[in-house]
mmCIF file of C-alpha atoms and ligand atoms in Angstrom:
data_model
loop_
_atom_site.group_PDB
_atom_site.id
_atom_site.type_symbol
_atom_site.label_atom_id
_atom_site.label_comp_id
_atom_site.label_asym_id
_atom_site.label_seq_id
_atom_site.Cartn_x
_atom_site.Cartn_y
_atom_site.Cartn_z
ATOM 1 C CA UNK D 562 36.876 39.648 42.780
ATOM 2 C CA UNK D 563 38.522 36.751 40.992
ATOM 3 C CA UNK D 564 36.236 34.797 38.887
ATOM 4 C CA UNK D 565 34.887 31.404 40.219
ATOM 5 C CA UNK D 566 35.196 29.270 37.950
ATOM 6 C CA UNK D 567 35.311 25.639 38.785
ATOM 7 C CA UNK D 568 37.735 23.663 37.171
ATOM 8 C CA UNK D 569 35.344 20.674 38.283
ATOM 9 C CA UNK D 570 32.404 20.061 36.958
ATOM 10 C CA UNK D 571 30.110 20.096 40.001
ATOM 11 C CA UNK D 572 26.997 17.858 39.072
ATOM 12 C CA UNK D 573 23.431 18.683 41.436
ATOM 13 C CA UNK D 574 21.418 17.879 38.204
ATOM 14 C CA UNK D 575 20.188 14.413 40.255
ATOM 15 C CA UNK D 576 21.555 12.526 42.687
ATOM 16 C CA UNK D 577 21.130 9.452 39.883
ATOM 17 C CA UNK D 578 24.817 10.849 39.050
ATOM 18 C CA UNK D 579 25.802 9.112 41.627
ATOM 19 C CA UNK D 580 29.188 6.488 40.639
ATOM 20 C CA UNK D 581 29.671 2.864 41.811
ATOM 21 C CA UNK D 582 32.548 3.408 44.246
ATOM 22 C CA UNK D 583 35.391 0.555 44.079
ATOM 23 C CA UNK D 584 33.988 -1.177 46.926
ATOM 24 C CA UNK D 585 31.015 -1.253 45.434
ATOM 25 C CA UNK D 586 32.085 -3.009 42.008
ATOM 26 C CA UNK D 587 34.261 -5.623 44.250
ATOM 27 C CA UNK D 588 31.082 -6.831 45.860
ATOM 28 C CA UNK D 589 29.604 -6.883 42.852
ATOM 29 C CA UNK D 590 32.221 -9.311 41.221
ATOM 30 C CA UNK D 591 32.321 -11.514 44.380
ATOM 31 C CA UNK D 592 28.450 -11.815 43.841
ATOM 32 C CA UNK D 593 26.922 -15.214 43.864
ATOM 33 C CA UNK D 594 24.557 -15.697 40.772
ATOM 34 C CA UNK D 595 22.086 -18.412 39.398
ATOM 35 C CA UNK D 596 19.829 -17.967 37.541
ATOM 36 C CA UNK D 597 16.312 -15.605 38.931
ATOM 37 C CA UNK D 598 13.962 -16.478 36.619
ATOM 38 C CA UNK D 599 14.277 -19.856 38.490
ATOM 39 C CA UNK D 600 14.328 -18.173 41.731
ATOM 40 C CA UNK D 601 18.254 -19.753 41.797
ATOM 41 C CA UNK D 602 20.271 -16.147 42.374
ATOM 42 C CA UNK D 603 21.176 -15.963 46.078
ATOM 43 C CA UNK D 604 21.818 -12.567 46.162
ATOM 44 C CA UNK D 605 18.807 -11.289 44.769
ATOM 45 C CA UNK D 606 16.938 -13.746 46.760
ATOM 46 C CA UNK D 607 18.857 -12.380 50.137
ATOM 47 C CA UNK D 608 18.363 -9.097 48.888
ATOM 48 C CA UNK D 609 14.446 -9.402 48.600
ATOM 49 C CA UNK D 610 14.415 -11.017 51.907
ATOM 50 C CA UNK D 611 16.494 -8.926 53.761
ATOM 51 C CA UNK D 612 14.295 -5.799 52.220
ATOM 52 C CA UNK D 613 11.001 -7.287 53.274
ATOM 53 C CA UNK D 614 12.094 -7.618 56.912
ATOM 54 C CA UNK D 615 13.328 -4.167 57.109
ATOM 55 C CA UNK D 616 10.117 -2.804 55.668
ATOM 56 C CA UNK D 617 8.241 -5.552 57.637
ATOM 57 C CA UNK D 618 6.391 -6.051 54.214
ATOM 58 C CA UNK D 619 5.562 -10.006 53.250
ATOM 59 C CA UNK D 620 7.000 -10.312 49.931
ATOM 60 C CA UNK D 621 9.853 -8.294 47.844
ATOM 61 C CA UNK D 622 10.536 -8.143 44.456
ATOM 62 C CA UNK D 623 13.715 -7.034 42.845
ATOM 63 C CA UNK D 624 12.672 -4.499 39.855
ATOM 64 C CA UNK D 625 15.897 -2.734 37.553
ATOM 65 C CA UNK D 626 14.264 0.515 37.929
ATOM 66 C CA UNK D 627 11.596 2.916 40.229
ATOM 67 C CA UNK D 628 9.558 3.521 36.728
ATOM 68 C CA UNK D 629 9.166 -0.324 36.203
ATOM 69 C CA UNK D 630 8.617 -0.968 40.191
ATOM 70 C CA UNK D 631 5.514 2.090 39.625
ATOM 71 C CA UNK D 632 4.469 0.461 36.523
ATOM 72 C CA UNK D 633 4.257 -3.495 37.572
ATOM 73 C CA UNK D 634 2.621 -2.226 40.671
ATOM 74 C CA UNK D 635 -0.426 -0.548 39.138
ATOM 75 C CA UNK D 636 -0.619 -3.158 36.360
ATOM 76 C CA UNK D 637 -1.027 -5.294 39.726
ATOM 77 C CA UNK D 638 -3.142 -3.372 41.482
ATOM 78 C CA UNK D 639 -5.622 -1.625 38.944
ATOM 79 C CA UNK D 640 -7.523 -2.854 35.752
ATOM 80 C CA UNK D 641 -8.115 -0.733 32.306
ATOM 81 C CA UNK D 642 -10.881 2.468 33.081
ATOM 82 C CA UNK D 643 -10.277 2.370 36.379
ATOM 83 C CA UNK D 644 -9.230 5.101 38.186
ATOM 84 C CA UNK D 645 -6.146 6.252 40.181
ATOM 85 C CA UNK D 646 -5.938 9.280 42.314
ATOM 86 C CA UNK D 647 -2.798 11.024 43.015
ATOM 87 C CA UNK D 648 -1.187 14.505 42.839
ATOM 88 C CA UNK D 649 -0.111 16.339 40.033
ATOM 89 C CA UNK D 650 3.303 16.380 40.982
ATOM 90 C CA UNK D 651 4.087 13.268 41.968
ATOM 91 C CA UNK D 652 6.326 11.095 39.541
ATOM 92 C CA UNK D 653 3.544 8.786 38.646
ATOM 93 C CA UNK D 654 1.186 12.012 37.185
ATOM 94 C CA UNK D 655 4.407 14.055 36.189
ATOM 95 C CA UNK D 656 6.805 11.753 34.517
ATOM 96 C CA UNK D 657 4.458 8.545 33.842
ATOM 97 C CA UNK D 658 1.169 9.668 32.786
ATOM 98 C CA UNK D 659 1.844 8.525 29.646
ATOM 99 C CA UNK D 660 3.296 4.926 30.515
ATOM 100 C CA UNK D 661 0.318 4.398 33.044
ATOM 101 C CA UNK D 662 -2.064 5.022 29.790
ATOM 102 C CA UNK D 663 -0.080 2.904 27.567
ATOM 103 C CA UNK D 664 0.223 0.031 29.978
ATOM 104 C CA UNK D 665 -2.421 -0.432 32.851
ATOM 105 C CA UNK D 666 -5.260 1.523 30.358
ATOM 106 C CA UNK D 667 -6.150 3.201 33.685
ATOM 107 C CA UNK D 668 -7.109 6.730 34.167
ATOM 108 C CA UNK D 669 -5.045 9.111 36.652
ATOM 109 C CA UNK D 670 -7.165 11.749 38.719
ATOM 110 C CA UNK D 671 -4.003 14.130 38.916
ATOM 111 C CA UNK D 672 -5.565 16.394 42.079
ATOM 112 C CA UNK D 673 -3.879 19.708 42.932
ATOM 113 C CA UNK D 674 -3.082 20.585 46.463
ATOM 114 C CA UNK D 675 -0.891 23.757 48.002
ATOM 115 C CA UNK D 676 1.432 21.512 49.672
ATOM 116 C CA UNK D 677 2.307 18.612 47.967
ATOM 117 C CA UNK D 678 0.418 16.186 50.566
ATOM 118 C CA UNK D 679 -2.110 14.478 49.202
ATOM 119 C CA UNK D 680 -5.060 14.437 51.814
ATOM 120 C CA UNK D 681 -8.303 13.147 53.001
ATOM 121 C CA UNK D 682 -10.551 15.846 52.031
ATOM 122 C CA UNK D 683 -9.049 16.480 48.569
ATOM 123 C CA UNK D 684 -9.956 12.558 48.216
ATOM 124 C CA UNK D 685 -12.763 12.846 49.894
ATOM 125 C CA UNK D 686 -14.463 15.569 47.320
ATOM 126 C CA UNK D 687 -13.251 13.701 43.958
ATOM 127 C CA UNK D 688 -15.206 10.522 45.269
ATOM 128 C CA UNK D 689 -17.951 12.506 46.047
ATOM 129 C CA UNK D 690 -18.702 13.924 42.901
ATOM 130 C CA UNK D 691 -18.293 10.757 41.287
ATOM 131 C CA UNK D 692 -20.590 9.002 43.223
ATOM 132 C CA UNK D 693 -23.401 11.474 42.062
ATOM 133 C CA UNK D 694 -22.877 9.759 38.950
ATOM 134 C CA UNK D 695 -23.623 6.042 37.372
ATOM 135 C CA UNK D 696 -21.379 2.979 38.551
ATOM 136 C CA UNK D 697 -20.537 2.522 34.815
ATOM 137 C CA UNK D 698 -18.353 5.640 34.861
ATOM 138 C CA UNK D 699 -14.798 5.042 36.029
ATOM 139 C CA UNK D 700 -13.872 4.151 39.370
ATOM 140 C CA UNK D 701 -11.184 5.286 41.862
ATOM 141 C CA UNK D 702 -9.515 1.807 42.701
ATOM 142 C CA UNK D 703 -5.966 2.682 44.388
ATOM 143 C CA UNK D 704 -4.218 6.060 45.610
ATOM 144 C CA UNK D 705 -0.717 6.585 44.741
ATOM 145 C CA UNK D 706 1.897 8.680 47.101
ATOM 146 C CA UNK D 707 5.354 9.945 47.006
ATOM 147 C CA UNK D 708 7.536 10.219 49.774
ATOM 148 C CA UNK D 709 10.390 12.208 49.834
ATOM 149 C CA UNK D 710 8.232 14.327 47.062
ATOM 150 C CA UNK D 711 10.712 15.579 44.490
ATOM 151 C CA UNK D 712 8.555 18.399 42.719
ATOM 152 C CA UNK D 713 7.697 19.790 46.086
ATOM 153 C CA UNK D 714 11.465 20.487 46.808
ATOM 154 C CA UNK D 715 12.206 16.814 48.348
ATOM 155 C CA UNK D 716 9.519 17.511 50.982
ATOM 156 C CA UNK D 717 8.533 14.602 53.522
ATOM 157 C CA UNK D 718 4.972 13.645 52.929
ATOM 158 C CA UNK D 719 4.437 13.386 57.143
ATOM 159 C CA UNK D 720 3.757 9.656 58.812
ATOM 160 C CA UNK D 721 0.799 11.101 60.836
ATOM 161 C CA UNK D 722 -0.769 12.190 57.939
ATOM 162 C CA UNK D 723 0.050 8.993 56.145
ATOM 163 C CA UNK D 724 -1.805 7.273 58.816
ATOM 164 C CA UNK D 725 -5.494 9.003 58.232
ATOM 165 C CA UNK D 726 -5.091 8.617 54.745
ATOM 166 C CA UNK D 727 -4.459 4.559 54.635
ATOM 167 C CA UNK D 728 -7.347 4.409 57.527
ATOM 168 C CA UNK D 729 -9.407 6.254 54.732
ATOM 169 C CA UNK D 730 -8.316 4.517 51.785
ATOM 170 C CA UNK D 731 -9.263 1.532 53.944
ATOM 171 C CA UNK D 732 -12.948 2.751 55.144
ATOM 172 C CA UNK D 733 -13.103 3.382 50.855
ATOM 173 C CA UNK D 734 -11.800 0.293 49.290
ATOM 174 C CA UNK D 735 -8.737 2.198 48.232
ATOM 175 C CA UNK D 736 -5.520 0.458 47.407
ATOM 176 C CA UNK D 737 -2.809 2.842 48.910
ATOM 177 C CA UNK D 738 0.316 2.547 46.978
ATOM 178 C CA UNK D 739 3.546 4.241 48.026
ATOM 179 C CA UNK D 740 6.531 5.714 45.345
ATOM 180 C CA UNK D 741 9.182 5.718 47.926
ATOM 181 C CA UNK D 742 12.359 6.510 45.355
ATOM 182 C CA UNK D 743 13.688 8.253 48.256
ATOM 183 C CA UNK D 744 11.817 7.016 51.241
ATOM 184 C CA UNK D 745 14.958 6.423 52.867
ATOM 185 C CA UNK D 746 16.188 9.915 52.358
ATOM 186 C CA UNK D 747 12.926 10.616 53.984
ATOM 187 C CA UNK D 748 12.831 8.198 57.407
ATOM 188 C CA UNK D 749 16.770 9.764 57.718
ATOM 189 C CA UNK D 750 15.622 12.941 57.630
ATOM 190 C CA UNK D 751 11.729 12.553 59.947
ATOM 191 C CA UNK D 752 14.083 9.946 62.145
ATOM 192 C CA UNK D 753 11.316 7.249 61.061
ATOM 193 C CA UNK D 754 11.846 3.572 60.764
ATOM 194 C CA UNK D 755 10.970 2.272 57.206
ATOM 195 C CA UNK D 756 8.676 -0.213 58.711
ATOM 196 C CA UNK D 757 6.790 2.532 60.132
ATOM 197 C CA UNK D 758 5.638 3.799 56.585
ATOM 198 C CA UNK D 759 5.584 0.671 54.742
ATOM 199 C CA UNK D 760 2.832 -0.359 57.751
ATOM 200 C CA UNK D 761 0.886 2.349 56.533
ATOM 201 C CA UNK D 762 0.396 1.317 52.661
ATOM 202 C CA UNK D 763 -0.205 -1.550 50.931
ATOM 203 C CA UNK D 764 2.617 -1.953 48.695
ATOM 204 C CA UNK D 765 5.817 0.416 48.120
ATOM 205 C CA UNK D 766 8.796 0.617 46.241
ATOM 206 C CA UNK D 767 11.770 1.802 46.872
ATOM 207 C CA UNK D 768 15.021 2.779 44.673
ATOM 208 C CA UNK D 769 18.673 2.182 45.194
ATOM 209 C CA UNK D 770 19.829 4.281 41.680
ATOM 210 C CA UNK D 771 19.400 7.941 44.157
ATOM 211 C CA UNK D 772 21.082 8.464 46.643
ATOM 212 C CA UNK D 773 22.099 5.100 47.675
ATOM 213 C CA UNK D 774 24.415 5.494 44.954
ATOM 214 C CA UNK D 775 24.225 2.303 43.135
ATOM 215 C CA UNK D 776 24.184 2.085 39.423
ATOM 216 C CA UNK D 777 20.865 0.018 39.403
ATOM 217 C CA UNK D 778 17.982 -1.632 40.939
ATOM 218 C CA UNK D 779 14.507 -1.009 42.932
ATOM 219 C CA UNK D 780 12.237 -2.912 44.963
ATOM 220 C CA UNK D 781 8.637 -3.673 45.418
ATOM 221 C CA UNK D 782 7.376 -4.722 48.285
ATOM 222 C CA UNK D 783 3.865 -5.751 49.582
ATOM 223 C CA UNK D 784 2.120 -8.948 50.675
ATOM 224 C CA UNK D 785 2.921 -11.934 49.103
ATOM 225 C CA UNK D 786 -0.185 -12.115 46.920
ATOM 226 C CA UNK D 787 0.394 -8.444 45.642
ATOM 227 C CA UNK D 788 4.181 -9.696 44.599
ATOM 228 C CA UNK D 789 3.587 -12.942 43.151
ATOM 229 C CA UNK D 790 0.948 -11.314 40.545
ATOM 230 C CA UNK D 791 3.372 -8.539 39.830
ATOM 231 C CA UNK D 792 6.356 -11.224 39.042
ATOM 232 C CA UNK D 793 4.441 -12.156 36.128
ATOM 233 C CA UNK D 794 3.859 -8.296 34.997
ATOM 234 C CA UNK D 795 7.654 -8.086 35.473
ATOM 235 C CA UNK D 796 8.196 -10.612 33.152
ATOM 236 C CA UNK D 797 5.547 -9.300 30.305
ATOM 237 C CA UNK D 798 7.589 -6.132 30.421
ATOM 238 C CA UNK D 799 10.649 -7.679 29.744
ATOM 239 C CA UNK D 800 11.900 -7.193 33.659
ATOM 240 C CA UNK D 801 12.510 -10.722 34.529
ATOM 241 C CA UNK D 802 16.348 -10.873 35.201
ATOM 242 C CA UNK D 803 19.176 -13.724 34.722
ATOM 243 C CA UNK D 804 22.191 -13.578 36.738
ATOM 244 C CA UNK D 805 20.747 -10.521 38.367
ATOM 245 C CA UNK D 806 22.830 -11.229 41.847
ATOM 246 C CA UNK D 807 25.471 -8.530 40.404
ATOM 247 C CA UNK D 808 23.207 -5.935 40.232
ATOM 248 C CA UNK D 809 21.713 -7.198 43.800
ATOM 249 C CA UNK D 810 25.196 -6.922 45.369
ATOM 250 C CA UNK D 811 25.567 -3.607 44.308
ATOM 251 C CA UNK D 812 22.002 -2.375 45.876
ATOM 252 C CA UNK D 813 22.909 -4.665 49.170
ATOM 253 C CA UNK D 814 26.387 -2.854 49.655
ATOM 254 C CA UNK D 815 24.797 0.411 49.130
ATOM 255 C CA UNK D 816 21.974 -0.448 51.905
ATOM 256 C CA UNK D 817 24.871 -1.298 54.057
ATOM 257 C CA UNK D 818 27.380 1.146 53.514
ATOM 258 C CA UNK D 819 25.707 3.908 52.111
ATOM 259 C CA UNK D 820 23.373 4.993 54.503
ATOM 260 C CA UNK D 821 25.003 7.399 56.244
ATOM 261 C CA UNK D 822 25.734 9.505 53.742
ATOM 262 C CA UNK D 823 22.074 10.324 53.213
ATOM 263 C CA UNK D 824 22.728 12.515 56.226
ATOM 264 C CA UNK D 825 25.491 14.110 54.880
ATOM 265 C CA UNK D 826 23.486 14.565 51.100
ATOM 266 C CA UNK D 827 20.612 16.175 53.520
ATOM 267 C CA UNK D 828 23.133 18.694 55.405
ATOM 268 C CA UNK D 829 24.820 19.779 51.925
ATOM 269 C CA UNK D 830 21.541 20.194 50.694
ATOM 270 C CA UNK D 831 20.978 22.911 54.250
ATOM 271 C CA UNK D 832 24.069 24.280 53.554
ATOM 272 C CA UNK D 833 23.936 25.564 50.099
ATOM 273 C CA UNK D 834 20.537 26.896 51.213
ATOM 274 C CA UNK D 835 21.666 28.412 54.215
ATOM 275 C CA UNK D 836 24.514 29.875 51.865
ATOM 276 C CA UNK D 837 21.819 31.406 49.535
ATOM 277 C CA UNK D 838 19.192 32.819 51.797
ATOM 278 C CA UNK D 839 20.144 35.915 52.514
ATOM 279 C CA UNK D 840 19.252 36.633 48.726
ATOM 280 C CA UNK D 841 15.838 38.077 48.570
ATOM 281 C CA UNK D 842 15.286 37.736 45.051
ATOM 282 C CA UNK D 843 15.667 33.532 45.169
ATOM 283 C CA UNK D 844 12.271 32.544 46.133
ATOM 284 C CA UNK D 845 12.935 29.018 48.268
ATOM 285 C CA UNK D 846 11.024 25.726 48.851
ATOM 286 C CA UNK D 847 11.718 24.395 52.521
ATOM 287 C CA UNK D 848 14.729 22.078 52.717
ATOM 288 C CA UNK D 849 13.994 18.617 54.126
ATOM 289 C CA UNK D 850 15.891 16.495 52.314
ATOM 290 C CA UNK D 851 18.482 16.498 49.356
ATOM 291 C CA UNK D 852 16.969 18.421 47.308
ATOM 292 C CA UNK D 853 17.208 22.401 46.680
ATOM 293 C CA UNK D 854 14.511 24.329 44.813
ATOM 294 C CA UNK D 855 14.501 28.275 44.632
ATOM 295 C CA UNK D 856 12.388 30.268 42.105
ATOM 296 C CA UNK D 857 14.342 32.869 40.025
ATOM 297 C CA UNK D 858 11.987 34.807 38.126
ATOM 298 C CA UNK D 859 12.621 38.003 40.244
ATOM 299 C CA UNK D 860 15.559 37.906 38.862
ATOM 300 C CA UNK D 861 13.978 38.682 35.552
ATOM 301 C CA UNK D 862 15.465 34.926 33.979
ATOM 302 C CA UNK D 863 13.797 31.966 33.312
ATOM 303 C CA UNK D 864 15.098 28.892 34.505
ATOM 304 C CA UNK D 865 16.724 27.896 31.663
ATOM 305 C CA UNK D 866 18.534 30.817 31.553
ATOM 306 C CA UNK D 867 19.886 30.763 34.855
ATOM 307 C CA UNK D 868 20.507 27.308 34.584
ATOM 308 C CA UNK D 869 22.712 28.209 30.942
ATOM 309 C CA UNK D 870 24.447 30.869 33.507
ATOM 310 C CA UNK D 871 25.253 28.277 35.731
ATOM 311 C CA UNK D 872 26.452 25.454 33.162
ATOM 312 C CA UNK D 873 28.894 28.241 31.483
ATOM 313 C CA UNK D 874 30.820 27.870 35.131
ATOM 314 C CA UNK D 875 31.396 24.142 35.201
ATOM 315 C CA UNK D 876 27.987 23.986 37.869
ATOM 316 C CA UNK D 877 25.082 21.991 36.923
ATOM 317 C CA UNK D 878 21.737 22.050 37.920
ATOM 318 C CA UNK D 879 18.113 21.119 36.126
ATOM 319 C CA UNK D 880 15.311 23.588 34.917
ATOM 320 C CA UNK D 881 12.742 21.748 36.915
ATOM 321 C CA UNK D 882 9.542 24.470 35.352
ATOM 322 C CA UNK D 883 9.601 27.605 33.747
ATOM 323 C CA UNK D 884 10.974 29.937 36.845
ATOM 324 C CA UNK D 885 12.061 27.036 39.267
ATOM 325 C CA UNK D 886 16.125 25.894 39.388
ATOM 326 C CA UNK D 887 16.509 22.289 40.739
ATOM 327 C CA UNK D 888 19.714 21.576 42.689
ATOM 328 C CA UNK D 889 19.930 17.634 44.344
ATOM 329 C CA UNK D 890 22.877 16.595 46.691
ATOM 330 C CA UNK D 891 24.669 13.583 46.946
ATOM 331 C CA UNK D 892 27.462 11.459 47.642
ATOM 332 C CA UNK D 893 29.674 12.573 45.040
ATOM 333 C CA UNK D 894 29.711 16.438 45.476
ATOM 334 C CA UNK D 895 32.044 17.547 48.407
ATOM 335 C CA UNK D 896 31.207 19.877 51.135
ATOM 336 C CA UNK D 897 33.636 21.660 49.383
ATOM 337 C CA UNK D 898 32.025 21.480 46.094
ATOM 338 C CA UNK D 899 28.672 22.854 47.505
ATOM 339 C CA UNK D 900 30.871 25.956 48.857
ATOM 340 C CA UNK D 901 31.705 26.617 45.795
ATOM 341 C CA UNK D 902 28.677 25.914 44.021
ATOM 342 C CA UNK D 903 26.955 28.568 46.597
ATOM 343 C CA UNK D 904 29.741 30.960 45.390
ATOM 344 C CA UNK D 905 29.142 30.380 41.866
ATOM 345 C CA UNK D 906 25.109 31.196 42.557
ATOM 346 C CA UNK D 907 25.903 34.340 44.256
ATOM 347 C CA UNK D 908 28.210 35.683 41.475
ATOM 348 C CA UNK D 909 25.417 34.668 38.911
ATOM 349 C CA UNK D 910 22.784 36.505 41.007
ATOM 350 C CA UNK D 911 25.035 39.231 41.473
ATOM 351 C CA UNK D 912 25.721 40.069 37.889
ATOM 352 C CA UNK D 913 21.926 39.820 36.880
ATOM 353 C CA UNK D 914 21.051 41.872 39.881
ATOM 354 C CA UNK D 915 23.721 44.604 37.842
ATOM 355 C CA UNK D 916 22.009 43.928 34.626
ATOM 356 C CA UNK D 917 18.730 44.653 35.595
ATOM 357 C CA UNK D 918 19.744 47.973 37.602
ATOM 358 C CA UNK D 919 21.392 48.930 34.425
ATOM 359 C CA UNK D 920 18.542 48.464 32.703
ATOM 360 C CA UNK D 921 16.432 50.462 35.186
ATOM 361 C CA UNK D 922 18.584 52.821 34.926
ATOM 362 C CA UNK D 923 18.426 53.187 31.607
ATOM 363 C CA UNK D 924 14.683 53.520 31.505
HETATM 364 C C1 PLP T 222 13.557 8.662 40.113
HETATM 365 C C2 PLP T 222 12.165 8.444 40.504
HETATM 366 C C3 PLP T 222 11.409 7.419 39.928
HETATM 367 C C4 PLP T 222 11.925 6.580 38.780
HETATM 368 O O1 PLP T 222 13.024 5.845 39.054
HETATM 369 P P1 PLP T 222 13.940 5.287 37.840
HETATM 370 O O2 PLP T 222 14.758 4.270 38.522
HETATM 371 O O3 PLP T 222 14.704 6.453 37.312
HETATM 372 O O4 PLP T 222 13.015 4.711 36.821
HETATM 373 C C5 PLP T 222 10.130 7.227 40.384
HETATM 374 N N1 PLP T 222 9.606 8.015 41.335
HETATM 375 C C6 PLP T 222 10.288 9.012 41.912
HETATM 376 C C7 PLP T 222 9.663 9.819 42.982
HETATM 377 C C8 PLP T 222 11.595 9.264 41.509
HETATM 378 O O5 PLP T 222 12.270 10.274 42.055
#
């Protein structure tokens, strides 16, 4: 069999590899600019606009990334010792834990669930035991979701059970906040309107850096009280933009022309798992979105081993735990790339699949 080696280097690491596109750098050089720290750059002002009508959301606020969009928004919403409940997973508990600490002083109640969706009853049973206790303990103040949720193999957190949860948070005082990164991945894939799961929490952000494909940008949305107190935490961190309309063009082209190929990202993303699925030994998440996860330790390798395996042949993809290979579609991988990439998995299985039977056989 000849060896599969790609002479291109075939990038699923994240789908933040995504390239401005030509297109995309010509609106941003025809972009008209002022100045948004006095609310004078057009484009970011259409751009918050236009955003806050399609998620039917008061107020928008242009952010330069999903981490600062996360961060301004519990800054907003929360104040020091208070309590946030989300799930271990998520982005907030996984990747900001320690910027929520340094920054809002508030306290994250990481829960665990099987599935990734963050329910009533696993809220339900945190608040209880708290309330057995004295009112100068901390509090739970706001929930935070995810939606696609990237350590749950880009799985759709569901609209119906989105709905209980924000009637509960309601019934509790709750703030329901929602990390949408790739919400849009995730109305493409459930056929849902954006509107219908921005109705359904307070505030949201959402990113344009993923899939969308443009080299920048976020946005936070909620009512207009909720934004104009988290334009001032913008500016304490040092987010409060200039001539920002550049970067606006480029997220405004890639809401306009870049949709479509969130479908495409999601049916690469089915066919390198329908490529790989025959292989018993590849234990796989569900594929709803972009985003590939398979477990490899019955393949006697860690993660970062297979992923070394897989680097040596021009294909990269992420070590997302100790057994668990990440592999994220989009825009600039070819159908044809993720043919080959599936290729390049099954000759890497393949030969450890021989190593270990050698071993065996040696023992
Ligand atoms: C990527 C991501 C973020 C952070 O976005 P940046 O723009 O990289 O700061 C936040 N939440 C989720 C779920 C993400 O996937």
């Amino acid at each position: 069999m000849s060896k599969l080696i790609n002479a291109v280097l075939t990038d699923l690491r994240s789908d933040t590899m995504t390239k401005p596109t030509a297109d995309m750098l010509k609106a941003m050089l025809q972009a008209k600019v002022g100045d948004d720290c006095y609310g004078e750059d057009e484009t970011v002002t259409a751009l918050e606009q236009h955003c806050a009508n399609v998620f039917q959301k008061e107020a928008a606020l242009f952010m330069p990334t999903g981490t600062m969009s996360n961060q301004v928004a519990m800054l907003t919403l929360v104040s020091a010792g208070d309590e946030i409940i989300t799930e271990t997973g998520y982005h907030i508990a996984y990747f900001e834990s320690a910027q929520t600490s340094y920054l809002s002083h508030a306290v994250l109640n990481d829960l665990k669930t099987d599935d990734g969706i963050l329910n009533i009853d696993n809220i339900k049973l945190t608040l209880q035991n708290k309330a057995r206790w004295s009112k100068n303990y901390s509090q739970a103040k706001l929930v935070v979701i995810e939606n696609s949720i990237n350590c749950y193999g880009g799985k759709i957190f569901p609209l119906t059970s989105l709905k209980l949860l924000y009637q509960f948070c309601k019934e509790n005082e709750l703030m329901l906040y929602l990390d949408g990164a790739r919400l849009l991945n995730a109305c493409i894939a459930s056929n849902t309107v954006p509107a219908s799961y921005a109705k359904n929490v307070d505030a949201l952000s959402i990113c344009f850096a993923k899939g969308l494909g443009a080299p920048f940008g976020a946005m936070l949305m909620g009512s207009k009280d909720f934004i104009s107190k988290a334009q001032k935490y913008r500016k304490w961190l040092g987010g409060g933009l200039h001539q920002a309309g550049v970067m606006a063009a480029a997220c405004q082209y890639a809401l306009e022309n870049h949709m479509e190929n969130l479908v495409l990202d999601h049916h690469k993303a089915k066919n390198l798992w329908k490529n790989l699925r025959h292989i018993k030994e590849l234990k796989f998440m569900p594929v709803e979105t972009n985003i590939v996860m398979f477990d490899v330790r019955n393949l006697n390798v860690t993660a970062n081993q297979f992923v070394a395996l897989a680097k040596a042949e021009n294909l990269l993809l992420i070590a997302w735990s100790n057994y668990v290979v990440r592999a994220v579609t989009h825009r600039d991988v070819t159908k044809n790339a993720i043919q080959i990439a599936s290729d390049q998995i099954i000759n890497i299985v393949n030969k450890l699949l021989k190593k270990s039977m050698a071993v065996s056989s040696l023992t």
